[in-house]
Amino acid sequence: MNIGLTGGIATGKSTVSSMLVRKGALLVDADVIAREVMLPGHPVLAEVAAHFGQDILQTDGQLDRKKLGEIVFNDPKERLALNGITHPAIRREIRRQMEAYEKSNPEQLVVVDIPLLYESELQSLFHKVMVVYVPRKTQLQRLMERDRLTEEQAKARLDSQMDIEQKKRMADYVIDNSGSMAETERQLDELWPRITRP
């Protein structure tokens, strides 16, 4: 069985994915893959720099995430252009890792953490989709604190994704992460037998 894990920015997907791994799930992390394709020497980074200009690179060839973020979070066309370059490579690697896990560990739950799962219309890849949820107000507050953003900057990032309430409605399973860690863990304990049945 595999599950697509998603949510919104600052809803706590990493916390939930870590809890699932501790319970025995195997994790494919789209964020890790997305960082790997943006490392110096990777053809995807070269293509991104060709489109957005060498200014998005630091002197050592590393991506300047802040500079690229300023461009794509404020211009939907440029965000689409970036996604058009990066997403195909990320999807290929997600599929490769999923298939490798399912072949080597057919009994284990495979969890694939994809922040933009619904936006990228990838739900058909999975048996079920789990959404990590917090209300937008909480999401905004956490994002401002976590990334030291102004309210305006944080709202721009939230607005670049599908609304969290819409994701919640589309989900097969919802984990409400607005309470304590113990409360989140309790929800996963309840769900675990249902998502690991053969």
Coordinates of N, CA and C in Angstrom, one line a residue:
M1 N 0.9 -1.2 0.0 CA 0.0 0.0 0.0 C 0.9 1.2 0.0
N2 N 0.5 2.3 -0.7 CA 1.2 3.5 -0.7 C 0.2 4.6 -0.4
I3 N 0.7 5.7 0.2 CA -0.1 6.8 0.6 C 0.6 8.1 0.1
G4 N -0.1 9.0 -0.5 CA 0.5 10.3 -0.8 C 0.2 11.2 0.4
L5 N 1.2 11.8 1.0 CA 1.1 12.7 2.1 C 1.2 14.1 1.7
T6 N 0.2 15.0 2.0 CA 0.3 16.4 1.6 C -0.3 17.3 2.6
G7 N -0.4 18.5 2.3 CA -1.0 19.5 3.3 C -0.7 20.9 2.7
G8 N -0.5 21.8 3.5 CA -0.1 23.1 3.0 C 1.3 23.5 3.7
I9 N 1.8 24.6 3.2 CA 3.1 25.1 3.8 C 2.8 25.4 5.3
A10 N 3.7 24.9 6.1 CA 3.7 25.1 7.6 C 2.5 24.4 8.3
T11 N 2.0 23.3 7.7 CA 1.0 22.5 8.4 C 1.6 21.4 9.3
G12 N 2.9 21.1 9.0 CA 3.5 20.1 9.8 C 3.7 18.7 9.1
K13 N 3.8 18.7 7.8 CA 3.9 17.4 7.1 C 5.2 16.7 7.5
S14 N 6.3 17.4 7.8 CA 7.5 16.7 8.2 C 7.3 16.0 9.5
T15 N 6.6 16.6 10.4 CA 6.4 16.1 11.7 C 5.6 14.8 11.6
V16 N 4.5 14.8 10.8 CA 3.7 13.6 10.5 C 4.5 12.5 9.8
S17 N 5.2 12.9 8.8 CA 6.0 11.9 8.0 C 7.0 11.2 9.0
S18 N 7.6 12.0 9.9 CA 8.6 11.4 10.8 C 7.9 10.4 11.8
M19 N 6.7 10.7 12.2 CA 5.9 9.8 13.1 C 5.6 8.5 12.3
L20 N 5.2 8.7 11.0 CA 4.9 7.5 10.2 C 6.1 6.6 10.0
V21 N 7.3 7.2 9.8 CA 8.5 6.4 9.7 C 8.8 5.7 10.9
R22 N 8.6 6.4 12.1 CA 8.9 5.7 13.4 C 8.0 4.5 13.6
K23 N 6.8 4.5 13.0 CA 5.8 3.4 13.1 C 6.2 2.3 12.1
G24 N 7.1 2.6 11.2 CA 7.5 1.5 10.2 C 7.3 1.8 8.8
A25 N 6.8 3.0 8.4 CA 6.6 3.3 7.0 C 7.9 3.6 6.3
L26 N 7.9 3.5 5.0 CA 9.1 3.9 4.2 C 8.8 5.2 3.6
L27 N 9.7 6.2 3.6 CA 9.4 7.5 3.2 C 10.1 7.9 1.9
V28 N 9.3 8.4 0.9 CA 9.9 9.1 -0.2 C 9.6 10.6 -0.1
D29 N 10.6 11.4 0.0 CA 10.3 12.9 0.3 C 10.6 13.7 -0.9
A30 N 9.5 14.3 -1.5 CA 9.7 15.1 -2.7 C 10.5 16.3 -2.4
D31 N 10.5 16.9 -1.2 CA 11.3 18.1 -0.9 C 12.8 17.8 -1.0
V32 N 13.2 16.6 -0.5 CA 14.6 16.1 -0.6 C 15.0 16.0 -2.1
I33 N 14.1 15.4 -2.8 CA 14.4 15.2 -4.3 C 14.5 16.5 -5.0
A34 N 13.6 17.4 -4.6 CA 13.6 18.8 -5.2 C 14.9 19.5 -4.9
R35 N 15.4 19.3 -3.7 CA 16.7 20.0 -3.4 C 17.8 19.3 -4.2
E36 N 17.8 18.0 -4.3 CA 18.8 17.3 -5.1 C 18.9 17.7 -6.5
V37 N 17.8 18.0 -7.2 CA 17.8 18.4 -8.6 C 18.3 19.9 -8.7
M38 N 18.4 20.6 -7.6 CA 18.9 22.0 -7.6 C 20.3 22.1 -7.1
L39 N 21.0 21.0 -7.1 CA 22.4 21.0 -6.7 C 23.3 21.4 -7.9
P40 N 24.5 22.0 -7.6 CA 25.4 22.4 -8.7 C 25.8 21.1 -9.5
G41 N 25.7 21.3 -10.8 CA 26.1 20.2 -11.7 C 24.9 19.4 -12.2
H42 N 23.7 19.6 -11.5 CA 22.5 18.8 -12.0 C 21.9 19.6 -13.2
P43 N 21.6 18.8 -14.2 CA 21.0 19.4 -15.5 C 19.8 20.3 -15.2
V44 N 19.0 19.9 -14.2 CA 17.8 20.7 -13.9 C 18.2 22.1 -13.4
L45 N 19.2 22.2 -12.5 CA 19.6 23.6 -12.1 C 20.1 24.4 -13.2
A46 N 20.9 23.7 -14.1 CA 21.4 24.4 -15.3 C 20.3 25.0 -16.1
E47 N 19.2 24.3 -16.3 CA 18.0 24.7 -17.1 C 17.3 25.9 -16.4
V48 N 17.2 25.8 -15.0 CA 16.6 26.8 -14.3 C 17.4 28.1 -14.4
A49 N 18.7 28.0 -14.3 CA 19.6 29.2 -14.4 C 19.5 29.8 -15.8
A50 N 19.4 29.0 -16.8 CA 19.3 29.4 -18.2 C 18.0 30.2 -18.3
H51 N 16.9 29.8 -17.7 CA 15.6 30.5 -17.8 C 15.6 31.8 -17.0
F52 N 16.0 31.7 -15.7 CA 15.9 32.8 -14.8 C 17.1 33.8 -14.7
G53 N 18.2 33.3 -15.3 CA 19.4 34.2 -15.3 C 20.4 33.7 -14.2
Q54 N 21.6 34.0 -14.5 CA 22.7 33.6 -13.5 C 22.6 34.3 -12.2
D55 N 21.8 35.3 -12.1 CA 21.7 36.0 -10.8 C 21.1 35.1 -9.7
I56 N 20.4 34.1 -10.1 CA 19.8 33.2 -9.0 C 20.8 32.2 -8.5
L57 N 22.1 32.3 -9.0 CA 23.1 31.4 -8.5 C 24.1 32.2 -7.6
Q58 N 24.5 31.6 -6.5 CA 25.6 32.2 -5.7 C 26.9 32.0 -6.4
T59 N 27.9 32.7 -5.8 CA 29.3 32.6 -6.5 C 29.8 31.2 -6.5
D60 N 29.4 30.3 -5.6 CA 29.9 29.0 -5.6 C 29.1 28.0 -6.4
G61 N 28.1 28.6 -7.2 CA 27.3 27.8 -8.1 C 26.0 27.2 -7.4
Q62 N 25.9 27.4 -6.1 CA 24.7 27.0 -5.4 C 23.5 27.9 -5.8
L63 N 22.3 27.3 -5.7 CA 21.1 28.1 -5.9 C 20.9 29.1 -4.8
D64 N 20.5 30.3 -5.1 CA 20.1 31.4 -4.1 C 18.6 31.2 -4.0
R65 N 18.2 30.4 -3.1 CA 16.7 30.1 -2.9 C 15.9 31.4 -2.7
K66 N 16.5 32.3 -1.9 CA 15.7 33.5 -1.6 C 15.4 34.3 -2.9
K67 N 16.5 34.5 -3.7 CA 16.3 35.2 -4.9 C 15.3 34.6 -5.9
L68 N 15.4 33.3 -6.0 CA 14.4 32.5 -6.9 C 13.0 32.6 -6.3
G69 N 12.9 32.5 -4.9 CA 11.6 32.6 -4.3 C 10.9 33.9 -4.5
E70 N 11.7 35.0 -4.4 CA 11.1 36.3 -4.6 C 10.5 36.4 -6.0
I71 N 11.1 35.8 -7.0 CA 10.6 35.9 -8.4 C 9.3 35.0 -8.5
V72 N 9.4 33.7 -8.0 CA 8.3 32.8 -8.3 C 7.1 33.0 -7.4
F73 N 7.3 33.5 -6.2 CA 6.2 33.7 -5.3 C 5.4 35.0 -5.7
N74 N 6.0 35.8 -6.5 CA 5.3 37.1 -6.9 C 4.9 37.1 -8.3
D75 N 5.1 36.0 -9.1 CA 4.8 36.0 -10.5 C 4.3 34.6 -10.9
P76 N 3.0 34.4 -10.9 CA 2.4 33.1 -11.3 C 3.0 32.5 -12.5
K77 N 3.3 33.3 -13.6 CA 3.8 32.8 -14.8 C 5.2 32.2 -14.6
E78 N 6.0 32.9 -13.8 CA 7.4 32.4 -13.6 C 7.3 31.1 -12.7
R79 N 6.3 31.1 -11.8 CA 6.2 29.9 -10.9 C 5.9 28.7 -11.8
L80 N 5.0 28.9 -12.8 CA 4.6 27.8 -13.7 C 5.8 27.4 -14.6
A81 N 6.6 28.4 -14.9 CA 7.8 28.1 -15.7 C 8.8 27.2 -14.9
L82 N 9.0 27.6 -13.6 CA 9.9 26.8 -12.8 C 9.3 25.4 -12.6
N83 N 8.0 25.3 -12.3 CA 7.4 23.9 -12.2 C 7.6 23.1 -13.4
G84 N 7.4 23.7 -14.6 CA 7.6 23.0 -15.9 C 9.0 22.5 -16.0
I85 N 10.0 23.1 -15.5 CA 11.4 22.6 -15.6 C 11.6 21.5 -14.5
T86 N 11.2 21.8 -13.3 CA 11.6 20.9 -12.2 C 10.7 19.7 -12.0
H87 N 9.4 19.9 -12.2 CA 8.4 18.8 -11.8 C 8.6 17.5 -12.6
P88 N 8.9 17.5 -13.9 CA 9.0 16.2 -14.6 C 10.2 15.4 -14.0
A89 N 11.3 16.0 -13.7 CA 12.5 15.3 -13.1 C 12.2 14.8 -11.7
I90 N 11.4 15.6 -10.9 CA 11.1 15.2 -9.5 C 10.1 14.0 -9.6
R91 N 9.1 14.1 -10.5 CA 8.2 13.0 -10.6 C 8.8 11.7 -11.0
R92 N 9.8 11.7 -11.9 CA 10.5 10.5 -12.4 C 11.2 9.9 -11.2
E93 N 11.9 10.7 -10.4 CA 12.6 10.2 -9.2 C 11.7 9.7 -8.1
I94 N 10.5 10.3 -7.9 CA 9.5 9.8 -7.0 C 9.1 8.4 -7.4
R95 N 8.7 8.3 -8.6 CA 8.3 7.0 -9.2 C 9.3 5.9 -9.0
R96 N 10.6 6.3 -9.3 CA 11.7 5.3 -9.2 C 11.8 4.8 -7.8
Q97 N 11.8 5.8 -6.8 CA 12.0 5.4 -5.4 C 10.8 4.6 -4.9
M98 N 9.6 5.0 -5.3 CA 8.4 4.2 -4.9 C 8.5 2.8 -5.3
E99 N 8.8 2.6 -6.6 CA 8.8 1.3 -7.2 C 9.9 0.4 -6.6
A100 N 11.0 1.0 -6.3 CA 12.1 0.3 -5.6 C 11.7 -0.2 -4.2
Y101 N 11.1 0.7 -3.5 CA 10.6 0.3 -2.1 C 9.5 -0.8 -2.2
E102 N 8.6 -0.7 -3.2 CA 7.5 -1.6 -3.3 C 8.0 -3.0 -3.7
K103 N 9.1 -3.0 -4.5 CA 9.7 -4.3 -4.9 C 10.4 -4.9 -3.8
S104 N 11.2 -4.1 -3.1 CA 12.1 -4.7 -2.0 C 11.4 -4.9 -0.7
N105 N 10.3 -4.1 -0.4 CA 9.6 -4.3 0.8 C 8.0 -4.3 0.6
P106 N 7.5 -5.3 -0.1 CA 6.1 -5.3 -0.5 C 5.1 -5.2 0.7
E107 N 5.5 -5.6 1.9 CA 4.6 -5.6 3.0 C 4.5 -4.3 3.7
Q108 N 5.5 -3.4 3.5 CA 5.6 -2.1 4.2 C 4.8 -1.0 3.5
L109 N 4.2 -0.1 4.4 CA 3.6 1.1 3.8 C 4.6 2.0 3.3
V110 N 4.4 2.5 2.1 CA 5.2 3.5 1.5 C 4.5 4.9 1.5
V111 N 5.1 5.8 2.2 CA 4.5 7.2 2.3 C 5.3 8.1 1.4
V112 N 4.6 8.9 0.5 CA 5.3 9.8 -0.3 C 4.9 11.2 0.0
D113 N 5.8 12.0 0.6 CA 5.5 13.3 1.1 C 5.7 14.3 -0.1
I114 N 4.5 14.9 -0.6 CA 4.6 15.8 -1.7 C 3.8 17.0 -1.4
P115 N 4.4 18.2 -1.1 CA 3.7 19.4 -0.7 C 2.6 19.8 -1.8
L116 N 2.9 19.7 -3.0 CA 2.0 20.2 -4.1 C 1.3 19.0 -4.8
L117 N 0.9 18.0 -4.1 CA 0.4 16.8 -4.6 C -0.9 17.1 -5.5
Y118 N -1.8 17.8 -4.9 CA -3.1 18.2 -5.6 C -2.8 19.2 -6.7
E119 N -2.0 20.2 -6.4 CA -1.7 21.2 -7.4 C -1.1 20.5 -8.7
S120 N -0.3 19.5 -8.5 CA 0.4 18.8 -9.6 C -0.4 17.6 -10.1
E121 N -1.6 17.4 -9.5 CA -2.6 16.4 -10.0 C -1.9 15.0 -10.0
L122 N -1.3 14.7 -8.8 CA -0.6 13.4 -8.7 C -1.3 12.4 -7.9
Q123 N -2.6 12.7 -7.5 CA -3.3 11.8 -6.6 C -3.5 10.4 -7.2
S124 N -3.5 10.3 -8.6 CA -3.7 9.0 -9.2 C -2.6 8.0 -9.0
L125 N -1.4 8.5 -8.5 CA -0.3 7.7 -8.3 C -0.4 6.8 -7.0
F126 N -1.4 7.2 -6.1 CA -1.5 6.6 -4.8 C -2.8 5.9 -4.5
H127 N -2.7 4.9 -3.6 CA -4.0 4.2 -3.2 C -4.8 5.2 -2.4
K128 N -4.2 6.0 -1.5 CA -5.0 6.9 -0.7 C -4.1 8.2 -0.5
V129 N -4.8 9.3 -0.2 CA -4.1 10.6 0.1 C -4.4 11.0 1.5
M130 N -3.4 11.4 2.3 CA -3.5 11.9 3.6 C -3.2 13.4 3.6
V131 N -4.0 14.2 4.2 CA -3.7 15.6 4.3 C -3.4 16.0 5.8
V132 N -2.3 16.7 6.0 CA -2.0 17.2 7.3 C -2.6 18.6 7.3
Y133 N -3.5 18.9 8.3 CA -4.3 20.1 8.3 C -4.1 20.9 9.5
V134 N -4.0 22.2 9.3 CA -4.3 23.2 10.3 C -5.1 24.4 9.7
P135 N -5.9 25.1 10.4 CA -6.6 26.2 9.8 C -5.7 27.2 9.2
R136 N -6.1 28.0 8.2 CA -5.3 28.9 7.5 C -4.6 29.9 8.5
K137 N -5.4 30.4 9.5 CA -4.9 31.4 10.4 C -3.7 30.8 11.2
T138 N -3.8 29.6 11.6 CA -2.6 28.9 12.3 C -1.5 28.7 11.3
Q139 N -1.8 28.4 10.1 CA -0.8 28.2 9.0 C 0.0 29.5 8.8
L140 N -0.7 30.6 8.7 CA -0.1 31.9 8.5 C 0.8 32.3 9.6
Q141 N 0.3 32.1 10.8 CA 1.1 32.4 12.0 C 2.4 31.6 12.1
R142 N 2.3 30.3 11.9 CA 3.4 29.4 11.9 C 4.4 29.7 10.9
L143 N 3.9 30.0 9.7 CA 4.8 30.4 8.6 C 5.6 31.6 8.8
M144 N 4.9 32.7 9.4 CA 5.6 33.9 9.7 C 6.7 33.7 10.7
E145 N 6.4 32.9 11.7 CA 7.3 32.6 12.8 C 8.5 31.8 12.3
R146 N 8.2 30.7 11.6 CA 9.2 29.8 11.1 C 10.2 30.4 10.1
D147 N 9.7 31.2 9.2 CA 10.5 31.7 8.1 C 10.8 33.2 8.3
R148 N 10.4 33.8 9.4 CA 10.6 35.2 9.7 C 10.1 36.1 8.6
L149 N 8.8 35.8 8.2 CA 8.3 36.6 7.0 C 7.3 37.6 7.6
T150 N 7.1 38.6 6.7 CA 6.0 39.6 7.1 C 4.7 38.9 6.7
E151 N 3.6 39.5 7.2 CA 2.3 38.9 6.9 C 2.0 38.8 5.4
E152 N 2.4 39.9 4.7 CA 2.2 40.0 3.3 C 3.0 38.9 2.5
Q153 N 4.3 38.7 2.9 CA 5.1 37.6 2.3 C 4.5 36.3 2.6
A154 N 4.1 36.0 3.8 CA 3.5 34.7 4.2 C 2.2 34.5 3.4
K155 N 1.4 35.5 3.3 CA 0.1 35.3 2.5 C 0.4 35.0 1.0
A156 N 1.5 35.6 0.5 CA 1.8 35.3 -0.9 C 2.2 33.9 -1.1
R157 N 2.9 33.3 -0.1 CA 3.3 31.9 -0.2 C 2.1 31.0 -0.1
L158 N 1.2 31.3 0.9 CA 0.0 30.5 1.1 C -0.9 30.6 -0.2
D159 N -1.0 31.8 -0.8 CA -1.8 32.0 -2.0 C -1.3 31.3 -3.2
S160 N 0.0 30.9 -3.1 CA 0.6 30.2 -4.3 C 0.2 28.7 -4.3
Q161 N -0.5 28.2 -3.2 CA -0.9 26.9 -3.1 C -2.4 26.8 -3.1
M162 N -2.9 25.6 -3.3 CA -4.4 25.4 -3.2 C -4.8 25.6 -1.7
D163 N -5.9 26.1 -1.5 CA -6.4 26.4 -0.1 C -6.5 25.2 0.7
I164 N -6.0 25.2 1.9 CA -6.0 24.1 2.8 C -7.3 23.4 3.1
E165 N -8.4 24.3 3.1 CA -9.7 23.7 3.3 C -10.2 22.8 2.1
Q166 N -9.7 23.2 0.9 CA -10.1 22.4 -0.3 C -9.3 21.1 -0.3
K167 N -8.0 21.1 0.2 CA -7.3 19.9 0.3 C -7.9 19.0 1.3
K168 N -8.4 19.6 2.4 CA -9.0 18.8 3.4 C -10.2 18.0 2.9
R169 N -11.0 18.7 2.1 CA -12.2 18.1 1.5 C -11.9 17.0 0.5
M170 N -10.8 17.1 -0.2 CA -10.4 16.1 -1.2 C -9.7 14.8 -0.6
A171 N -9.3 14.9 0.7 CA -8.4 13.9 1.3 C -9.2 12.6 1.6
D172 N -8.5 11.5 1.6 CA -9.1 10.2 2.1 C -8.9 10.2 3.6
Y173 N -7.8 10.7 4.1 CA -7.6 10.8 5.5 C -7.1 12.2 5.9
V174 N -7.5 12.7 7.0 CA -7.1 14.0 7.5 C -6.5 13.9 8.9
I175 N -5.3 14.4 9.0 CA -4.6 14.5 10.3 C -4.6 16.0 10.7
D176 N -5.4 16.3 11.8 CA -5.5 17.7 12.3 C -4.2 17.9 13.2
N177 N -3.3 18.8 12.7 CA -2.1 19.0 13.4 C -2.1 20.4 14.1
S178 N -3.3 20.8 14.5 CA -3.3 22.2 15.2 C -3.2 22.1 16.7
G179 N -3.3 20.8 17.2 CA -3.2 20.6 18.7 C -1.8 20.3 19.1
S180 N -1.7 19.4 20.1 CA -0.4 19.0 20.6 C 0.2 17.9 19.8
M181 N 1.5 17.6 20.0 CA 2.1 16.5 19.3 C 1.5 15.2 19.7
A182 N 1.1 15.1 21.0 CA 0.5 13.9 21.5 C -0.9 13.6 20.8
E183 N -1.6 14.7 20.5 CA -2.9 14.6 19.8 C -2.7 14.1 18.4
T184 N -1.7 14.7 17.7 CA -1.4 14.2 16.4 C -1.0 12.7 16.4
E185 N -0.2 12.4 17.3 CA 0.3 11.0 17.4 C -0.9 10.0 17.7
R186 N -1.9 10.5 18.5 CA -3.1 9.7 18.8 C -3.9 9.4 17.5
Q187 N -4.0 10.5 16.7 CA -4.8 10.3 15.4 C -4.1 9.3 14.5
L188 N -2.8 9.3 14.5 CA -2.0 8.4 13.7 C -2.1 6.9 14.2
D189 N -2.1 6.8 15.6 CA -2.3 5.5 16.2 C -3.6 4.9 15.8
E190 N -4.6 5.7 15.8 CA -6.0 5.2 15.4 C -6.0 4.8 13.9
L191 N -5.3 5.6 13.1 CA -5.4 5.3 11.6 C -4.5 4.2 11.2
W192 N -3.4 4.0 11.9 CA -2.3 3.0 11.5 C -2.9 1.6 11.0
P193 N -3.7 1.0 11.8 CA -4.2 -0.3 11.4 C -5.0 -0.3 10.1
R194 N -5.7 0.8 9.8 CA -6.4 0.9 8.5 C -5.5 1.1 7.3
I195 N -4.4 1.8 7.5 CA -3.5 2.1 6.4 C -2.4 1.0 6.2
T196 N -2.4 0.1 7.1 CA -1.3 -0.9 6.9 C -1.9 -2.3 6.7
R197 N -3.2 -2.4 6.6 CA -3.9 -3.7 6.3 C -3.5 -4.1 4.8
P198 N -3.2 -5.4 4.6 CA -2.8 -5.8 3.3 C -4.0 -5.7 2.3

